[in-house]
Coordinates of C-alpha atoms in Angstrom, one line a residue:
X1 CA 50.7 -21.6 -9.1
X2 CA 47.2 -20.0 -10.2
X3 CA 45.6 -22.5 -7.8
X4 CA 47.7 -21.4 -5.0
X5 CA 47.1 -17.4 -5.8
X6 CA 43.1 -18.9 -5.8
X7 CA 43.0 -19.9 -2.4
X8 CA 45.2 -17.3 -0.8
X9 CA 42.4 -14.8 -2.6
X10 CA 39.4 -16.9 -1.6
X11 CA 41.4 -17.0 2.2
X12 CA 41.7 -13.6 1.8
X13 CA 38.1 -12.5 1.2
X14 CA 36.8 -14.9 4.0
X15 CA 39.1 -13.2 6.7
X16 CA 37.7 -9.9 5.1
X17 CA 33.8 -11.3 5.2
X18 CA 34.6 -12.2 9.1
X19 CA 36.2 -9.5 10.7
X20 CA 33.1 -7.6 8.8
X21 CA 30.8 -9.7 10.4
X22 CA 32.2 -9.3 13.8
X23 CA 32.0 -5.5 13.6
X24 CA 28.4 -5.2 12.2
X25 CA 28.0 -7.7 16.0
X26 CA 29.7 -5.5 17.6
X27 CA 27.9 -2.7 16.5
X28 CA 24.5 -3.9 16.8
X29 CA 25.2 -4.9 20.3
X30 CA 26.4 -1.3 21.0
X31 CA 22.9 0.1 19.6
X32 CA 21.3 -2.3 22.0
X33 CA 23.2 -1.4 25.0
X34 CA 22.8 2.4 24.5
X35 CA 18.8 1.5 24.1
X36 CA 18.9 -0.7 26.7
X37 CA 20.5 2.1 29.1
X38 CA 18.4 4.5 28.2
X39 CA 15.3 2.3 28.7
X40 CA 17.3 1.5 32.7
X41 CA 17.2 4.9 33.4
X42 CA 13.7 5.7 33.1
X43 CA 12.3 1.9 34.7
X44 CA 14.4 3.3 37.2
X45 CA 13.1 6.9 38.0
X46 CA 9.2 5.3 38.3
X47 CA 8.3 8.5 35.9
X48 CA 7.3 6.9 33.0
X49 CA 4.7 6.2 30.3
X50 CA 3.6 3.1 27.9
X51 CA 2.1 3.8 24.8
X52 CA 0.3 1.3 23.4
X53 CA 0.8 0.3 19.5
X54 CA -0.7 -2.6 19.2
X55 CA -3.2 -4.9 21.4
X56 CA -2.9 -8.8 20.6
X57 CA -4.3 -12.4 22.6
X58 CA -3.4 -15.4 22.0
X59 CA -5.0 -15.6 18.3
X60 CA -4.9 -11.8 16.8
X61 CA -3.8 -8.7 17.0
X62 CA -4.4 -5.0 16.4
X63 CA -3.0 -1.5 15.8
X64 CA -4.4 0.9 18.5
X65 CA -4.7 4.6 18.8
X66 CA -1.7 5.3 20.8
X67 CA -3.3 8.6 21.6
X68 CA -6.2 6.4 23.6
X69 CA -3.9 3.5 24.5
X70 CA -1.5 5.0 27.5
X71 CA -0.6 5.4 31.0
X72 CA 1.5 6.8 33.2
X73 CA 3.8 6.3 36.3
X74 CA 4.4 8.8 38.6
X75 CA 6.2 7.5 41.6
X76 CA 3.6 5.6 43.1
X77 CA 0.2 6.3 41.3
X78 CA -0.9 5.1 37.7
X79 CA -3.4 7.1 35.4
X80 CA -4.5 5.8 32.1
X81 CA -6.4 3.7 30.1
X82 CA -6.1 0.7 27.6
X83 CA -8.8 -0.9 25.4
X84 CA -8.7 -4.5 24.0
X85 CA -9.6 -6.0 20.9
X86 CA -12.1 -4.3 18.7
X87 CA -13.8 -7.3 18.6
X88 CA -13.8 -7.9 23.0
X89 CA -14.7 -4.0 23.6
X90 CA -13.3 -3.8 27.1
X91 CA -11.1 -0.9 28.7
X92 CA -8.7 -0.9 31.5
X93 CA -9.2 2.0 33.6
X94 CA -5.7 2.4 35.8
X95 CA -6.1 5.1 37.9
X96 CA -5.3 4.2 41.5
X97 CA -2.4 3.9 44.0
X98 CA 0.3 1.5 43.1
X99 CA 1.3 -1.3 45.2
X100 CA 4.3 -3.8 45.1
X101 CA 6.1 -2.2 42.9
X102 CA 9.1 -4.2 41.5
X103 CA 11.5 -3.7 38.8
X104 CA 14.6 -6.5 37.8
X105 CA 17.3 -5.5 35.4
X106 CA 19.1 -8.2 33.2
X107 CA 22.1 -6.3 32.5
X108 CA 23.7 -9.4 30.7
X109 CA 20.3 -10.1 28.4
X110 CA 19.6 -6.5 28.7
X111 CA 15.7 -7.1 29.6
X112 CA 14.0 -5.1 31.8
X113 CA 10.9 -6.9 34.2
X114 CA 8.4 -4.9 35.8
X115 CA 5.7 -6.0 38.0
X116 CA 3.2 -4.4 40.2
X117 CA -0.2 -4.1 41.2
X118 CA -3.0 -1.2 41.0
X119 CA -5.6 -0.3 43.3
X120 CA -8.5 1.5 42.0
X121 CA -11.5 2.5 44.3
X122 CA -13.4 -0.9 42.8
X123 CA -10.9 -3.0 41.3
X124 CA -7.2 -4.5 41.7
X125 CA -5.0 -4.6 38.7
X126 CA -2.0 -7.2 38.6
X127 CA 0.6 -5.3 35.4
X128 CA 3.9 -6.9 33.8
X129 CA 6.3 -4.8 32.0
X130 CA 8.8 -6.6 29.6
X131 CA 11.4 -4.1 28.1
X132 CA 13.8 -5.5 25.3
X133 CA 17.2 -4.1 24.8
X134 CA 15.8 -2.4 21.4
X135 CA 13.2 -0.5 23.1
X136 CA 10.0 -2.3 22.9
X137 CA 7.8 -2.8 25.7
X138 CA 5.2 -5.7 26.0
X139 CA 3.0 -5.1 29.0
X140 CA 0.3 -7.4 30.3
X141 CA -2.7 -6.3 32.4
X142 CA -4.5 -8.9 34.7
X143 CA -8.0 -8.2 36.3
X144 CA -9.1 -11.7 36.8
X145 CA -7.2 -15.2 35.2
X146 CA -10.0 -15.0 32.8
X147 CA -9.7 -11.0 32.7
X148 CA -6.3 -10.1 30.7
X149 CA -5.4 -8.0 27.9
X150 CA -2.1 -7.9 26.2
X151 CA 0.1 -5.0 24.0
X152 CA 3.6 -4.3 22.6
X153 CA 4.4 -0.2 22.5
X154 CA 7.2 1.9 24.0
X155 CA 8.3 3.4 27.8
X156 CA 8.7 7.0 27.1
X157 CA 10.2 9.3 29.8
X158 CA 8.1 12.4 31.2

C-alpha cells in the first residue's frame, strides 16, 4: 500500500514538473514571437538603425562605444560609421546610396536576413543583417574578401 501511494505521488509530481515545463516553452516562445514581430516591422519600414555593442573576428572580441558605433537606414540611403578592433584601427564610413536592397523573413525560425550594398563616392560596401527572434542583430560589413569587420548590437526604430 505505501508503495502504491509512492508512485501515484512520484506520478503525480512528474505530470506537475511537465505541464510546467511546457508552459515556461510556451511562454518563452511567446516573448520571442512578440520580439520577433516587433524586429519584422521595422526590417520592414527600411527606417532603421544598428547600434553596435560589440566588434569581434574570428579570434576576439570587443565592447564598442555604441555612441560611435551606428548607422542608419532611411529608405534608400545609409549614414554612419563603424570602427574595428582596437587592435586593426579601421573605420567603415557608410554614407552613400543603397543598392540591392533585400530583406527575407523566416517566420517559422523567426530570423530576419538582410543584405544590401552601399555606394559611397569612393568605395562599395557589400552589408549582412542577421536578426534573432530575441532581438539581437549581427551585422557583417565587406569592403574587400580580405576587408571585413564583424558586430552583434540591436535594430532600433527611428
Amino acid at each position: 500500500m505505501r508503495y502504491i501511494c509512492i508512485v501515484f505521488l512520484v506520478a503525480g509530481l512528474m505530470s506537475s514538473f511537465t505541464a510546467i515545463s511546457q508552459e515556461s516553452q510556451r511562454s518563452q516562445k511567446d516573448v520571442f514571437q512578440s520580439s520577433y514581430n516587433a524586429s519584422k516591422k521595422k526590417i520592414q519600414s527600411q527606417k532603421y538603425q544598428f547600434i553596435g555593442g560589440y566588434v569581434y573576428n574570428n579570434k576576439n572580441r570587443e565592447k564598442i562605444d555604441d555612441n560611435s558605433n551606428t548607422f542608419i537606414i532611411n529608405t534608400s540611403n545609409v549614414k554612419g560609421s563603424l570602427t574595428s578592433l582596437s587592435t586593426e584601427k579601421k573605420t567603415f564610413i557608410l554614407d552613400g546610396m543603397i543598392r540591392n536592397y533585400e530583406a527575407v523573413f523566416n517566420d517559422d525560425k523567426q530570423t530576419i536576413r538582410v543584405e544590401f550594398k552601399v555606394e559611397t563616392e569612393s568605395e562599395m560596401y557589400d552589408v549582412f543583417i542577421d536578426v534573432k527572434s530575441n532581438g539581437n542583430a549581427f551585422l557583417t560589413v565587406k569592403k574587400s574578401p580580405m576587408d571585413i569587420i564583424s558586430w552583434t548590437g540591436k535594430i532600433k526604430a527611428l
